[in-house]
Tab-separated table of C-alpha atoms in Angstrom:
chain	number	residue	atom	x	y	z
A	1	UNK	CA	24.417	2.482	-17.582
A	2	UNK	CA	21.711	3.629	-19.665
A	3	UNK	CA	19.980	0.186	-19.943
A	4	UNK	CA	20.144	-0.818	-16.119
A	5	UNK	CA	18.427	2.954	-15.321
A	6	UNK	CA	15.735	1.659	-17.891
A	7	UNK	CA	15.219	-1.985	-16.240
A	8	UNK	CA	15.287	-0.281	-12.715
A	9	UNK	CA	12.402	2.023	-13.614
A	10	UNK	CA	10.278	-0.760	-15.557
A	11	UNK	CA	11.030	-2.221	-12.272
A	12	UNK	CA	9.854	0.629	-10.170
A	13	UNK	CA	6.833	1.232	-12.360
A	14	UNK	CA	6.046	-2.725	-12.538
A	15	UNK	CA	6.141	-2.476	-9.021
A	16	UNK	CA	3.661	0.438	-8.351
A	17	UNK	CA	1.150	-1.435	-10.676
A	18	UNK	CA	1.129	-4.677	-8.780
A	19	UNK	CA	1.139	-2.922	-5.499
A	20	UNK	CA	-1.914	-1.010	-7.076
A	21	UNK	CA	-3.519	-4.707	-8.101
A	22	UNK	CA	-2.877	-5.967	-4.036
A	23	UNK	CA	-4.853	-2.279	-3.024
A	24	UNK	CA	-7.487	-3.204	-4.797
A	25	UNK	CA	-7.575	-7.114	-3.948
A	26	UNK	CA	-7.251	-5.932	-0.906
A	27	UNK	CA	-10.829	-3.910	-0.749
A	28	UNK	CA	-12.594	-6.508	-2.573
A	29	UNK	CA	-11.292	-9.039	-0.180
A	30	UNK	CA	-12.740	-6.619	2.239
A	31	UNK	CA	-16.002	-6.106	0.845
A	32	UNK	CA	-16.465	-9.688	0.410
A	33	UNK	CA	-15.771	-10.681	3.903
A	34	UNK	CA	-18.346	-11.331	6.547
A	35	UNK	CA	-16.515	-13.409	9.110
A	36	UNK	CA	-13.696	-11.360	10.673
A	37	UNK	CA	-11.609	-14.433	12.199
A	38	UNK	CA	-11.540	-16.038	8.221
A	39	UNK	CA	-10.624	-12.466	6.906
A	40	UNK	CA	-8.100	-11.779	9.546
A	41	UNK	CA	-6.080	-15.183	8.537
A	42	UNK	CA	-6.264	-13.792	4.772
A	43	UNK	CA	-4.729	-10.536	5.997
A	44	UNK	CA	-2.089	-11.912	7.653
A	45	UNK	CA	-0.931	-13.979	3.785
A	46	UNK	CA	-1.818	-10.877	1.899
A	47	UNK	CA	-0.072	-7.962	4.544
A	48	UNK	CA	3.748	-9.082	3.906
A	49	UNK	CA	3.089	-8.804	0.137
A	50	UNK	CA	1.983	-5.498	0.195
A	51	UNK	CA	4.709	-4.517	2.121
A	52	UNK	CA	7.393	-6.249	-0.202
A	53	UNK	CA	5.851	-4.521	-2.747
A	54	UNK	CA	6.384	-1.183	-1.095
A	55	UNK	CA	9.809	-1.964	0.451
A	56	UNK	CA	10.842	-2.932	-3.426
A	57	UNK	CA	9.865	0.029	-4.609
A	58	UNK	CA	11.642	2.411	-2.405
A	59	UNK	CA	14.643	0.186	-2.856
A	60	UNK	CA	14.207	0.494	-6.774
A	61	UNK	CA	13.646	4.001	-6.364
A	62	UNK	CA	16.455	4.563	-4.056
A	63	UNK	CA	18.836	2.812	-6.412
A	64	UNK	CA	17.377	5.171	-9.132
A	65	UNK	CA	17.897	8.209	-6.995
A	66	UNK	CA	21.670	7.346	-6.623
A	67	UNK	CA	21.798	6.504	-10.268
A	68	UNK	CA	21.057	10.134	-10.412
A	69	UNK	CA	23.226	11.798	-7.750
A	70	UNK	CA	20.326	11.808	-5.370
A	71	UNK	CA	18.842	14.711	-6.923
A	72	UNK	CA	16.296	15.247	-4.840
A	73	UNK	CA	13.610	16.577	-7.129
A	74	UNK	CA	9.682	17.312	-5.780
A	75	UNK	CA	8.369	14.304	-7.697
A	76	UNK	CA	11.241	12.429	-5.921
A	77	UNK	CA	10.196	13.831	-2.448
A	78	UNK	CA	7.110	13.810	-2.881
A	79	UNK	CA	7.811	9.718	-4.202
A	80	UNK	CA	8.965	9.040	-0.426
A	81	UNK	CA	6.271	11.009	1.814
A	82	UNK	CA	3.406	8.329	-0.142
A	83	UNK	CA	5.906	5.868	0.869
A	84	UNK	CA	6.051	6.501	4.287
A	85	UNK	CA	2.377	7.540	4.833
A	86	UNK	CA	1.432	4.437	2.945
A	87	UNK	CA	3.614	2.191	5.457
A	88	UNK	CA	2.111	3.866	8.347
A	89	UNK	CA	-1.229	3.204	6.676
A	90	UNK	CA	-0.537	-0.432	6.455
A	91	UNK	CA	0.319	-0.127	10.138
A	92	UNK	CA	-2.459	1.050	10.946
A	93	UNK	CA	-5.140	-0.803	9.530
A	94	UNK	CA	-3.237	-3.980	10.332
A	95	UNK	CA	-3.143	-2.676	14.554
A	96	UNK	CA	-6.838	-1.988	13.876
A	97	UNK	CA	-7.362	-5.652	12.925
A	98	UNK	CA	-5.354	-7.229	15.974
A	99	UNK	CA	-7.609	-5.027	18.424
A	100	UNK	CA	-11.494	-5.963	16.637
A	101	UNK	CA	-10.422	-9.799	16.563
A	102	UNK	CA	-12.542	-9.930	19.593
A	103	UNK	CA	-15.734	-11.221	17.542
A	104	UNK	CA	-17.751	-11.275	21.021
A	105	UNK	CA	-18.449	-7.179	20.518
A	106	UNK	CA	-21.307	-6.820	18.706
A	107	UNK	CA	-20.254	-4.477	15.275
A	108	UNK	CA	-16.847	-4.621	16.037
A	109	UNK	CA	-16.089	-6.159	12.149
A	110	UNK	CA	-18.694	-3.499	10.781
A	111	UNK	CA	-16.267	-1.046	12.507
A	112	UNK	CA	-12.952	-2.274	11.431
A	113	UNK	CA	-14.154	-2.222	7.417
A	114	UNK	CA	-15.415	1.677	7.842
A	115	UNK	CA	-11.342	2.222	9.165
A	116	UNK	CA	-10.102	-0.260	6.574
A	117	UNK	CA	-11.903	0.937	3.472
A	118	UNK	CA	-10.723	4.718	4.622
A	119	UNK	CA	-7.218	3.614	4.933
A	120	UNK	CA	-7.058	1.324	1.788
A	121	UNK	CA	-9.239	4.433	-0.272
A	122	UNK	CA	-6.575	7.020	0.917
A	123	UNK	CA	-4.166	3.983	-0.740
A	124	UNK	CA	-5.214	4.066	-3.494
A	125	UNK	CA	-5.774	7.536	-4.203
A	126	UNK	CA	-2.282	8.260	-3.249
A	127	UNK	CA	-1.111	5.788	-5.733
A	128	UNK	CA	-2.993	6.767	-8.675
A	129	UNK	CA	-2.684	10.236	-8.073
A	130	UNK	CA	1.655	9.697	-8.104
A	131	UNK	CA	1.391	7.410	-10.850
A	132	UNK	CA	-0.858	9.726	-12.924
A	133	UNK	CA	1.215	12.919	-11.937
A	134	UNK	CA	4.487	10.961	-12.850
A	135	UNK	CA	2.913	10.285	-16.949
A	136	UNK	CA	1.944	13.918	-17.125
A	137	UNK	CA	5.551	15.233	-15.603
């Protein structure tokens, strides 16, 4: 029993680190971009991998939790409110996209990156701060 807790959470933390890899791929891709039609049909390959990534680890952390009697612990709580805001995040930006595709307004790309890059920084902070919180704890 031991052993399978241990693989989920290399899982879990494996998990965290790659989704933390797509975050940042994710602003460079961003900050490389100047056409928003080409960027918008990179989006759309890289948004369902950031959102496996985050679906596996509240799966792997859900399996965890029950491993533990759903003790629901602050860290824990705390684990699925950066989960959730981070999915409505993703929502968001991605909704943000579908309404500046209309490259006949004038700044309308220039707009979308300000929204992106405040999403995808609020992201990333949440991540690292979780991840760095969870080594100290």
């Amino acid at each position: 029993m031991d052993a399978m807790y241990i693989m989920g959470l290399n899982i879990h933390y494996f998990g965290v680190i790659v989704l933390m890899g797509v975050v940042v791929f994710n602003i460079m891709m961003l900050a490389l971009s100047h056409h928003i039609v080409r960027y918008a049909k990179r989006m759309r390959i890289v948004m369902p991998i950031s959102g496996s990534l985050i679906a596996l680890i509240l799966f792997t952390g859900l399996v965890m939790m029950a491993a533990k009697h759903l003790m629901f612990t602050f860290s824990n709580s705390a684990m699925i409110v950066i989960a959730i805001v981070m999915i409505v995040l993703e929502a968001k930006r991605y909704k943000t996209l579908k309404r500046r595709t209309d490259i006949s307004q004038e700044g309308a790309f220039s707009e979308y990156k300000r929204k992106a890059f405040r999403f995808l920084g609020i992201e990333i902070t949440l991540l690292l701060s979780m991840t760095l919180w969870m080594m100290v704890v």
